């Protein structure tokens, strides 16, 4: 009767508070520079140390510039946050992958690629997109600053057990349809609140066919449906991805871990609080037109009209379109764009760069388009060069930047100017998310690449060989 979620949650319960939350043991805490200063200050104020420092890994990513990382950070606020994380990691004796460390990058890219994120783990970070790690068959979720302090001090956190949901996507994905499109499609159907209060397990033929990196993208966006987290049962794809990575088990420990990991699946008779089904054949390349990730549509479709909307929904919808400079019923194909961003913890992995390169190879970047191609880690940057993708991209007129969160959020130098349109592979398109007044169209790396070489919103299937 147990779901995958039940198995991992139950294995980590320390105690159940009567008529209260569960005290849950945490296997891995990731810390970046934005949400940790107050948590570390709380420990210093109480004169206590971290309970299990070896379980904690720190790295800056939000505030790191994507150029000249070997030089001091110019922005004083960003510099202070990055420096503070380094000082706290040293003081408390924590693992720290600082800037220019070849293990550095976006924390949700580095965790899986270093073998730090493993099946069956409980994983937390002061960042909502911690849900990414659930793709490895882990129970991963974001926590607040006070909860970060709790985990630093005790390696446990107090949590209310969420409900469970299974989203099954049957059938095969069509040409040019990626994990990003699957996620944007689900959000367009369920809205950004459709999974609120649930931990989601993704299942079905379309999910099983995804690469590990595609699954990471899918789980990354769970939070945008309101979910507490997302997960995929580990299988041979997962095990092949993990094997040989720096922090992965080796030798006898690997065989023992593998035997346990193979038990991590929902039982055939498992009961979920909610079941949702979609058909992969209904999904085409997606793009957003509004100011939340749920305002998305197939790239060949038109923006919905206000017909049948209630007064409040209509006002909100029109406000969003007003910000974006769009009209109800308008099509986006052929719409001029100004910026393209490839990167973020959603789409900054090697497969995303391979996809982007597959479209731009033999073509040239469109005049007037500014493109920021930002690897999710130094390891990804090295893979780009090893595979010769850097030459393909450079020949097409693109420059590869240094790793970091970059233009996902306006917290570093990479900001989209007011009024400009950006086709972005990141996870959020809120007002001002990529810079004050910026206008964000969320899409897959293939769709971003198609826009980069045409200068307009383009169906990537038209450019795929």
Tab-separated table of C-alpha atoms in Angstrom:
chain	number	residue	atom	x	y	z
A	1	UNK	CA	0.000	0.000	0.000
A	2	UNK	CA	2.977	2.338	0.485
A	3	UNK	CA	3.889	5.053	-1.985
A	4	UNK	CA	7.494	6.006	-2.729
A	5	UNK	CA	6.924	9.114	-0.621
A	6	UNK	CA	5.639	7.046	2.328
A	7	UNK	CA	8.682	4.754	2.269
A	8	UNK	CA	11.215	7.588	2.448
A	9	UNK	CA	9.244	9.747	4.884
A	10	UNK	CA	8.570	6.869	7.299
A	11	UNK	CA	12.235	5.802	7.251
A	12	UNK	CA	13.255	9.295	8.456
A	13	UNK	CA	10.729	9.931	11.230
A	14	UNK	CA	12.525	10.604	14.529
A	15	UNK	CA	9.347	11.251	16.467
A	16	UNK	CA	5.768	12.333	15.910
A	17	UNK	CA	4.692	15.280	18.033
A	18	UNK	CA	1.268	14.533	19.494
A	19	UNK	CA	-1.327	16.542	17.538
A	20	UNK	CA	1.588	18.341	15.911
A	21	UNK	CA	4.301	18.046	13.247
A	22	UNK	CA	6.750	15.252	12.518
A	23	UNK	CA	10.383	15.512	13.527
A	24	UNK	CA	12.129	14.386	10.336
A	25	UNK	CA	15.807	13.459	10.040
A	26	UNK	CA	17.594	15.194	7.148
A	27	UNK	CA	20.336	13.417	5.190
A	28	UNK	CA	21.604	16.440	3.267
A	29	UNK	CA	21.384	20.199	3.809
A	30	UNK	CA	22.424	22.474	0.944
A	31	UNK	CA	23.242	26.096	1.776
A	32	UNK	CA	23.632	29.017	-0.613
A	33	UNK	CA	24.412	32.610	0.239
A	34	UNK	CA	20.932	34.161	0.228
A	35	UNK	CA	18.896	32.347	2.895
A	36	UNK	CA	21.607	31.320	5.368
A	37	UNK	CA	23.155	34.424	7.038
A	38	UNK	CA	20.404	34.746	9.660
A	39	UNK	CA	20.414	30.994	10.305
A	40	UNK	CA	24.163	30.967	10.986
A	41	UNK	CA	23.824	34.119	13.088
A	42	UNK	CA	21.211	32.305	15.176
A	43	UNK	CA	23.693	29.515	15.948
A	44	UNK	CA	26.421	32.004	16.843
A	45	UNK	CA	24.002	33.873	19.099
A	46	UNK	CA	23.198	30.694	20.999
A	47	UNK	CA	26.832	29.583	21.097
A	48	UNK	CA	26.195	26.226	19.410
A	49	UNK	CA	27.820	24.355	16.520
A	50	UNK	CA	26.354	22.419	13.610
A	51	UNK	CA	25.269	18.954	14.778
A	52	UNK	CA	26.527	17.011	11.722
A	53	UNK	CA	28.712	19.326	9.614
A	54	UNK	CA	29.707	16.560	7.202
A	55	UNK	CA	26.083	16.426	5.973
A	56	UNK	CA	26.075	20.113	4.991
A	57	UNK	CA	27.334	21.514	1.670
A	58	UNK	CA	27.611	25.232	0.920
A	59	UNK	CA	28.113	27.115	-2.334
A	60	UNK	CA	27.293	30.593	-3.664
A	61	UNK	CA	25.167	30.759	-6.814
A	62	UNK	CA	22.492	33.493	-6.755
A	63	UNK	CA	24.846	36.464	-6.433
A	64	UNK	CA	27.816	35.200	-8.415
A	65	UNK	CA	28.549	37.182	-11.590
A	66	UNK	CA	28.765	35.170	-14.802
A	67	UNK	CA	31.958	36.884	-15.949
A	68	UNK	CA	35.331	37.693	-14.337
A	69	UNK	CA	34.723	35.380	-11.388
A	70	UNK	CA	38.452	35.446	-10.678
A	71	UNK	CA	38.106	39.126	-9.739
A	72	UNK	CA	36.384	40.648	-6.660
A	73	UNK	CA	32.594	40.973	-6.991
A	74	UNK	CA	31.791	44.601	-7.794
A	75	UNK	CA	28.276	44.765	-6.318
A	76	UNK	CA	28.709	45.353	-2.562
A	77	UNK	CA	25.544	43.493	-1.517
A	78	UNK	CA	26.395	40.429	-3.603
A	79	UNK	CA	29.998	40.491	-2.376
A	80	UNK	CA	28.872	40.676	1.256
A	81	UNK	CA	26.559	37.667	0.884
A	82	UNK	CA	29.138	35.507	-0.914
A	83	UNK	CA	31.863	36.450	1.578
A	84	UNK	CA	29.573	35.790	4.550
A	85	UNK	CA	28.788	32.265	3.342
A	86	UNK	CA	32.522	31.520	2.997
A	87	UNK	CA	33.219	32.817	6.506
A	88	UNK	CA	30.342	30.840	8.023
A	89	UNK	CA	31.388	27.644	6.252
A	90	UNK	CA	34.924	28.041	7.593
A	91	UNK	CA	33.777	28.905	11.129
A	92	UNK	CA	31.395	25.946	11.374
A	93	UNK	CA	33.684	23.500	9.513
A	94	UNK	CA	31.354	22.884	6.571
A	95	UNK	CA	31.992	21.688	3.019
A	96	UNK	CA	32.277	24.798	0.840
A	97	UNK	CA	32.536	24.981	-2.963
A	98	UNK	CA	33.430	28.649	-3.417
A	99	UNK	CA	33.673	30.708	-6.588
A	100	UNK	CA	36.249	29.326	-9.072
A	101	UNK	CA	36.168	25.958	-7.271
A	102	UNK	CA	35.608	23.494	-10.109
A	103	UNK	CA	32.823	21.896	-8.049
A	104	UNK	CA	30.942	25.199	-7.805
A	105	UNK	CA	27.755	26.025	-9.660
A	106	UNK	CA	24.031	26.284	-9.051
A	107	UNK	CA	23.384	24.184	-5.961
A	108	UNK	CA	20.543	22.221	-7.618
A	109	UNK	CA	22.792	21.331	-10.555
A	110	UNK	CA	25.864	20.475	-8.473
A	111	UNK	CA	24.104	18.167	-5.979
A	112	UNK	CA	23.101	15.494	-8.509
A	113	UNK	CA	26.181	15.814	-10.750
A	114	UNK	CA	28.566	15.328	-7.797
A	115	UNK	CA	26.655	12.312	-6.485
A	116	UNK	CA	25.689	14.201	-3.320
A	117	UNK	CA	21.998	13.704	-4.078
A	118	UNK	CA	21.082	10.023	-3.864
A	119	UNK	CA	17.888	7.928	-3.915
A	120	UNK	CA	16.089	7.525	-0.599
A	121	UNK	CA	17.571	10.684	0.930
A	122	UNK	CA	15.774	13.532	2.645
A	123	UNK	CA	17.201	16.781	1.275
A	124	UNK	CA	16.465	20.391	2.209
A	125	UNK	CA	17.727	23.841	1.270
A	126	UNK	CA	16.513	27.372	1.885
A	127	UNK	CA	15.284	27.522	-1.706
A	128	UNK	CA	11.955	26.458	-3.185
A	129	UNK	CA	13.551	24.722	-6.187
A	130	UNK	CA	15.084	22.091	-3.912
A	131	UNK	CA	12.258	19.990	-5.390
A	132	UNK	CA	14.715	19.382	-8.291
A	133	UNK	CA	16.534	16.666	-6.318
A	134	UNK	CA	13.361	14.557	-6.104
A	135	UNK	CA	14.132	13.406	-9.644
A	136	UNK	CA	16.776	11.136	-8.120
A	137	UNK	CA	14.181	9.306	-6.041
A	138	UNK	CA	14.766	11.527	-3.011
A	139	UNK	CA	12.376	13.420	-0.759
A	140	UNK	CA	13.532	17.002	-1.352
A	141	UNK	CA	11.869	20.298	-0.459
A	142	UNK	CA	12.602	23.928	0.290
A	143	UNK	CA	12.535	25.316	3.827
A	144	UNK	CA	12.560	28.750	5.463
A	145	UNK	CA	15.455	30.459	7.221
A	146	UNK	CA	14.329	29.452	10.727
A	147	UNK	CA	14.083	25.836	9.527
A	148	UNK	CA	17.586	26.061	8.035
A	149	UNK	CA	18.800	27.041	11.514
A	150	UNK	CA	16.898	24.071	12.946
A	151	UNK	CA	18.649	21.642	10.577
A	152	UNK	CA	22.066	23.222	11.164
A	153	UNK	CA	21.611	22.716	14.898
A	154	UNK	CA	19.958	19.280	14.977
A	155	UNK	CA	20.029	17.694	11.481
A	156	UNK	CA	16.242	17.471	11.876
A	157	UNK	CA	13.289	19.611	10.855
A	158	UNK	CA	9.680	19.818	12.009
A	159	UNK	CA	7.246	19.219	9.145
A	160	UNK	CA	3.559	18.514	8.679
A	161	UNK	CA	3.106	15.434	6.513
A	162	UNK	CA	1.802	16.512	3.097
A	163	UNK	CA	-0.797	14.713	0.998
A	164	UNK	CA	0.328	12.645	-1.994
A	165	UNK	CA	-0.499	13.015	-5.680
A	166	UNK	CA	0.525	10.916	-8.655
A	167	UNK	CA	0.645	12.541	-12.091
A	168	UNK	CA	0.812	9.915	-14.841
A	169	UNK	CA	1.760	10.931	-18.365
A	170	UNK	CA	0.973	8.116	-20.777
A	171	UNK	CA	2.309	7.670	-24.309
A	172	UNK	CA	5.338	8.985	-26.168
A	173	UNK	CA	6.439	12.614	-26.399
A	174	UNK	CA	6.383	14.121	-29.882
A	175	UNK	CA	9.155	15.747	-31.909
A	176	UNK	CA	10.688	18.781	-30.198
A	177	UNK	CA	8.787	18.198	-26.945
A	178	UNK	CA	11.007	18.296	-23.849
A	179	UNK	CA	10.603	17.865	-20.097
A	180	UNK	CA	10.253	21.659	-19.838
A	181	UNK	CA	7.276	21.522	-22.190
A	182	UNK	CA	5.713	18.721	-20.135
A	183	UNK	CA	6.010	20.825	-16.974
A	184	UNK	CA	4.628	23.980	-18.614
A	185	UNK	CA	1.769	21.934	-20.071
A	186	UNK	CA	0.841	20.496	-16.670
A	187	UNK	CA	0.905	23.976	-15.130
A	188	UNK	CA	-1.312	25.348	-17.886
A	189	UNK	CA	-3.863	22.665	-17.001
A	190	UNK	CA	-3.525	22.600	-13.197
A	191	UNK	CA	-2.641	26.297	-12.642
A	192	UNK	CA	0.042	27.435	-10.216
A	193	UNK	CA	-2.078	26.279	-7.271
A	194	UNK	CA	-3.226	22.921	-8.599
A	195	UNK	CA	-0.859	20.841	-6.484
A	196	UNK	CA	-0.865	22.942	-3.327
A	197	UNK	CA	-0.441	20.789	-0.233
A	198	UNK	CA	0.715	17.723	-2.160
A	199	UNK	CA	3.968	15.877	-2.750
A	200	UNK	CA	3.840	14.751	-6.381
A	201	UNK	CA	5.191	11.550	-7.888
A	202	UNK	CA	5.557	11.602	-11.673
A	203	UNK	CA	4.887	8.323	-13.478
A	204	UNK	CA	3.961	6.862	-16.846
A	205	UNK	CA	5.731	5.991	-20.093
A	206	UNK	CA	6.572	9.598	-20.993
A	207	UNK	CA	8.259	10.166	-17.612
A	208	UNK	CA	10.186	6.873	-17.703
A	209	UNK	CA	11.486	7.790	-21.161
A	210	UNK	CA	13.020	11.045	-19.894
A	211	UNK	CA	16.751	11.234	-19.279
A	212	UNK	CA	17.948	11.955	-15.752
A	213	UNK	CA	18.430	15.582	-16.707
A	214	UNK	CA	14.909	15.801	-18.099
A	215	UNK	CA	13.546	14.404	-14.849
A	216	UNK	CA	15.510	17.034	-12.912
A	217	UNK	CA	13.834	19.743	-15.017
A	218	UNK	CA	10.409	18.218	-14.415
A	219	UNK	CA	10.823	18.010	-10.638
A	220	UNK	CA	12.391	21.482	-10.533
A	221	UNK	CA	9.099	22.970	-11.721
A	222	UNK	CA	6.878	21.047	-9.270
A	223	UNK	CA	6.971	24.009	-6.934
A	224	UNK	CA	5.433	26.197	-9.650
A	225	UNK	CA	2.221	24.152	-9.394
A	226	UNK	CA	2.182	24.807	-5.653
A	227	UNK	CA	3.485	21.326	-4.799
A	228	UNK	CA	5.602	20.711	-1.718
A	229	UNK	CA	7.934	18.704	-3.920
A	230	UNK	CA	8.129	16.312	-6.840
A	231	UNK	CA	9.780	12.943	-7.299
A	232	UNK	CA	10.428	10.148	-9.780
A	233	UNK	CA	11.044	6.552	-8.701
A	234	UNK	CA	14.701	5.609	-9.254
A	235	UNK	CA	15.393	3.090	-12.013
A	236	UNK	CA	18.248	1.957	-14.274
A	237	UNK	CA	18.418	5.466	-15.773
A	238	UNK	CA	18.998	6.862	-12.282
A	239	UNK	CA	21.589	4.271	-11.297
A	240	UNK	CA	23.572	4.713	-14.514
A	241	UNK	CA	23.628	8.481	-13.951
A	242	UNK	CA	24.909	8.174	-10.371
A	243	UNK	CA	27.549	5.479	-10.854
A	244	UNK	CA	31.108	6.763	-10.684
A	245	UNK	CA	30.270	10.289	-9.536
A	246	UNK	CA	32.587	11.818	-6.944
A	247	UNK	CA	30.432	11.362	-3.831
A	248	UNK	CA	28.534	8.266	-5.013
A	249	UNK	CA	29.045	4.993	-3.113
A	250	UNK	CA	31.854	2.789	-4.443
A	251	UNK	CA	32.579	-0.944	-4.447
A	252	UNK	CA	30.692	-2.953	-1.843
A	253	UNK	CA	28.900	0.184	-0.627
A	254	UNK	CA	27.570	0.688	-4.167
A	255	UNK	CA	26.099	-2.832	-4.336
A	256	UNK	CA	24.485	-2.395	-0.922
A	257	UNK	CA	23.045	1.000	-1.878
A	258	UNK	CA	21.767	-0.353	-5.184
A	259	UNK	CA	19.909	-3.180	-3.439
A	260	UNK	CA	18.115	-0.607	-1.251
A	261	UNK	CA	17.445	1.811	-4.101
A	262	UNK	CA	15.699	-0.908	-6.088
A	263	UNK	CA	13.029	-1.095	-3.340
A	264	UNK	CA	12.201	2.589	-3.744
A	265	UNK	CA	9.026	2.477	-5.775
A	266	UNK	CA	5.344	2.857	-5.078
A	267	UNK	CA	3.674	-0.495	-4.566
A	268	UNK	CA	1.224	-1.657	-7.233
A	269	UNK	CA	-1.665	-1.189	-4.810
A	270	UNK	CA	-0.374	2.121	-3.386
A	271	UNK	CA	-3.089	4.672	-2.715
A	272	UNK	CA	-2.499	8.366	-3.446
A	273	UNK	CA	-4.683	11.165	-2.148
A	274	UNK	CA	-5.122	12.357	-5.742
A	275	UNK	CA	-4.459	10.881	-9.197
A	276	UNK	CA	-4.050	12.966	-12.378
A	277	UNK	CA	-3.558	11.640	-15.928
A	278	UNK	CA	-2.319	13.302	-19.123
A	279	UNK	CA	-1.672	12.047	-22.643
A	280	UNK	CA	1.796	12.845	-24.041
A	281	UNK	CA	0.291	13.177	-27.536
A	282	UNK	CA	-1.527	16.339	-26.408
A	283	UNK	CA	1.719	18.175	-25.562
A	284	UNK	CA	3.542	20.397	-28.049
A	285	UNK	CA	6.402	22.864	-27.484
A	286	UNK	CA	5.108	25.367	-24.935
A	287	UNK	CA	5.594	29.067	-24.232
A	288	UNK	CA	4.197	31.377	-21.537
A	289	UNK	CA	2.373	34.605	-22.307
A	290	UNK	CA	1.631	35.951	-18.818
A	291	UNK	CA	3.166	36.673	-15.436
A	292	UNK	CA	3.017	33.280	-13.738
A	293	UNK	CA	4.277	29.912	-15.027
A	294	UNK	CA	0.713	28.584	-15.325
A	295	UNK	CA	-0.091	31.110	-18.055
A	296	UNK	CA	1.300	28.955	-20.846
A	297	UNK	CA	0.096	27.544	-24.157
A	298	UNK	CA	1.233	25.438	-27.066
A	299	UNK	CA	3.461	27.538	-29.280
A	300	UNK	CA	1.059	27.299	-32.247
A	301	UNK	CA	-1.928	28.351	-30.148
A	302	UNK	CA	-3.397	31.777	-29.361
A	303	UNK	CA	-3.566	33.550	-26.010
A	304	UNK	CA	-6.956	32.749	-24.405
A	305	UNK	CA	-9.772	35.267	-24.568
A	306	UNK	CA	-11.646	36.595	-21.515
A	307	UNK	CA	-14.876	34.897	-22.551
A	308	UNK	CA	-16.464	33.080	-19.616
A	309	UNK	CA	-14.105	34.572	-17.012
A	310	UNK	CA	-15.429	35.965	-13.748
A	311	UNK	CA	-14.849	39.636	-12.988
A	312	UNK	CA	-11.884	39.108	-10.646
A	313	UNK	CA	-10.196	36.543	-12.911
A	314	UNK	CA	-10.731	38.806	-15.922
A	315	UNK	CA	-9.182	41.807	-14.184
A	316	UNK	CA	-6.139	39.772	-13.104
A	317	UNK	CA	-5.763	38.253	-16.585
A	318	UNK	CA	-5.918	41.620	-18.350
A	319	UNK	CA	-3.487	43.163	-15.847
A	320	UNK	CA	-1.000	40.399	-16.625
A	321	UNK	CA	-1.407	40.827	-20.397
A	322	UNK	CA	-1.080	44.588	-19.977
A	323	UNK	CA	2.270	44.136	-18.272
A	324	UNK	CA	3.409	41.805	-21.059
A	325	UNK	CA	2.098	44.052	-23.837
A	326	UNK	CA	-0.094	41.280	-25.266
A	327	UNK	CA	-3.796	41.042	-26.197
A	328	UNK	CA	-6.346	38.257	-25.631
A	329	UNK	CA	-6.536	36.030	-28.711
A	330	UNK	CA	-3.082	37.100	-29.975
A	331	UNK	CA	-0.615	34.560	-31.353
A	332	UNK	CA	3.026	34.755	-30.309
A	333	UNK	CA	4.602	33.055	-33.350
A	334	UNK	CA	6.601	35.776	-35.120
A	335	UNK	CA	6.672	38.075	-32.076
A	336	UNK	CA	9.977	39.993	-31.941
A	337	UNK	CA	12.204	39.181	-28.958
A	338	UNK	CA	15.212	40.995	-27.512
A	339	UNK	CA	16.974	38.557	-25.152
A	340	UNK	CA	17.473	34.806	-24.864
A	341	UNK	CA	18.585	33.126	-21.647
A	342	UNK	CA	19.762	29.513	-21.528
A	343	UNK	CA	20.529	28.354	-18.002
A	344	UNK	CA	19.211	28.260	-14.397
A	345	UNK	CA	18.622	25.226	-12.176
A	346	UNK	CA	15.803	24.385	-14.594
A	347	UNK	CA	17.781	24.137	-17.851
A	348	UNK	CA	21.490	24.743	-17.215
A	349	UNK	CA	22.683	21.153	-17.695
A	350	UNK	CA	24.745	19.606	-20.476
A	351	UNK	CA	21.723	18.150	-22.285
A	352	UNK	CA	20.193	21.633	-22.437
A	353	UNK	CA	23.317	22.953	-24.157
A	354	UNK	CA	23.288	20.005	-26.546
A	355	UNK	CA	19.674	20.781	-27.427
A	356	UNK	CA	20.393	24.486	-27.932
A	357	UNK	CA	23.428	23.682	-30.116
A	358	UNK	CA	21.396	21.245	-32.235
A	359	UNK	CA	19.208	24.149	-33.390
A	360	UNK	CA	21.879	26.849	-33.860
A	361	UNK	CA	24.447	24.659	-35.615
A	362	UNK	CA	25.012	26.005	-39.117
A	363	UNK	CA	22.956	29.112	-38.350
A	364	UNK	CA	23.770	32.538	-36.894
A	365	UNK	CA	22.470	34.494	-33.947
A	366	UNK	CA	19.857	36.999	-35.108
A	367	UNK	CA	20.906	40.634	-35.251
A	368	UNK	CA	19.756	42.618	-32.236
A	369	UNK	CA	19.288	39.582	-29.974
A	370	UNK	CA	21.319	39.496	-26.749
A	371	UNK	CA	21.933	35.897	-25.686
A	372	UNK	CA	23.190	34.739	-22.306
A	373	UNK	CA	24.271	31.100	-22.293
A	374	UNK	CA	25.125	30.191	-18.718
A	375	UNK	CA	26.218	26.688	-17.638
A	376	UNK	CA	24.749	25.446	-14.372
A	377	UNK	CA	28.187	24.499	-13.056
A	378	UNK	CA	31.886	24.413	-13.908
A	379	UNK	CA	31.443	20.694	-14.620
A	380	UNK	CA	28.828	21.520	-17.267
A	381	UNK	CA	31.152	24.187	-18.686
A	382	UNK	CA	33.924	21.594	-18.970
A	383	UNK	CA	31.580	19.128	-20.707
A	384	UNK	CA	30.562	21.821	-23.218
A	385	UNK	CA	34.208	22.232	-24.204
A	386	UNK	CA	34.996	18.504	-24.181
A	387	UNK	CA	32.131	17.850	-26.599
A	388	UNK	CA	33.039	20.756	-28.875
A	389	UNK	CA	29.725	22.485	-28.287
A	390	UNK	CA	31.623	25.699	-27.499
A	391	UNK	CA	32.893	25.801	-31.093
A	392	UNK	CA	29.416	25.194	-32.513
A	393	UNK	CA	27.975	27.969	-30.365
A	394	UNK	CA	30.810	30.404	-31.044
A	395	UNK	CA	30.579	29.855	-34.807
A	396	UNK	CA	26.902	30.792	-34.548
A	397	UNK	CA	27.792	33.997	-32.679
A	398	UNK	CA	27.155	32.958	-29.081
A	399	UNK	CA	29.379	33.411	-26.011
A	400	UNK	CA	29.403	30.990	-23.075
A	401	UNK	CA	29.388	32.738	-19.710
A	402	UNK	CA	30.602	31.480	-16.314
A	403	UNK	CA	28.341	29.405	-14.020
A	404	UNK	CA	25.677	30.886	-11.762
A	405	UNK	CA	21.960	31.566	-11.436
A	406	UNK	CA	22.424	34.518	-13.816
A	407	UNK	CA	19.273	35.969	-15.406
A	408	UNK	CA	16.875	33.616	-13.623
A	409	UNK	CA	16.377	36.351	-11.050
A	410	UNK	CA	17.470	39.976	-10.776
A	411	UNK	CA	20.015	39.322	-8.012
A	412	UNK	CA	23.236	39.745	-10.033
A	413	UNK	CA	24.490	41.686	-13.050
A	414	UNK	CA	22.429	39.768	-15.640
A	415	UNK	CA	19.172	41.764	-15.745
A	416	UNK	CA	16.706	42.129	-18.617
A	417	UNK	CA	15.941	45.857	-19.223
A	418	UNK	CA	12.436	47.235	-18.738
A	419	UNK	CA	10.051	46.570	-21.593
A	420	UNK	CA	12.330	44.045	-23.309
A	421	UNK	CA	11.173	40.528	-24.189
A	422	UNK	CA	13.259	37.553	-23.057
A	423	UNK	CA	12.718	33.950	-24.078
A	424	UNK	CA	14.030	32.234	-20.961
A	425	UNK	CA	14.643	28.639	-19.928
A	426	UNK	CA	14.341	29.574	-16.233
A	427	UNK	CA	11.427	28.754	-13.934
A	428	UNK	CA	9.552	31.989	-13.188
A	429	UNK	CA	8.072	34.808	-15.235
A	430	UNK	CA	6.734	37.021	-12.426
A	431	UNK	CA	6.660	40.784	-12.935
A	432	UNK	CA	10.234	42.036	-12.567
A	433	UNK	CA	11.651	38.562	-11.940
A	434	UNK	CA	14.437	39.033	-14.520
A	435	UNK	CA	14.756	42.781	-13.936
A	436	UNK	CA	12.357	45.677	-13.212
A	437	UNK	CA	9.826	45.901	-16.041
A	438	UNK	CA	11.269	42.881	-17.899
A	439	UNK	CA	8.927	40.647	-19.893
A	440	UNK	CA	9.668	36.914	-19.672
A	441	UNK	CA	8.470	34.131	-21.966
A	442	UNK	CA	9.320	30.758	-20.412
A	443	UNK	CA	10.242	28.024	-22.862
A	444	UNK	CA	12.492	25.018	-23.482
A	445	UNK	CA	16.127	25.217	-24.676
A	446	UNK	CA	14.949	24.219	-28.176
A	447	UNK	CA	12.410	27.049	-28.315
A	448	UNK	CA	14.951	29.489	-26.869
A	449	UNK	CA	17.465	28.483	-29.539
A	450	UNK	CA	14.883	28.900	-32.307
A	451	UNK	CA	14.154	32.436	-31.078
A	452	UNK	CA	17.864	33.228	-30.801
A	453	UNK	CA	18.568	32.504	-34.474
A	454	UNK	CA	15.350	33.957	-35.920
A	455	UNK	CA	14.864	36.955	-33.619
A	456	UNK	CA	11.200	36.074	-33.152
A	457	UNK	CA	9.118	33.464	-31.319
A	458	UNK	CA	9.486	30.364	-33.487
A	459	UNK	CA	8.216	26.789	-33.351
A	460	UNK	CA	11.473	24.828	-32.840
A	461	UNK	CA	10.086	21.883	-34.813
A	462	UNK	CA	10.468	23.998	-37.963
A	463	UNK	CA	14.251	24.110	-37.389
A	464	UNK	CA	14.845	20.538	-36.242
A	465	UNK	CA	16.375	18.209	-38.819
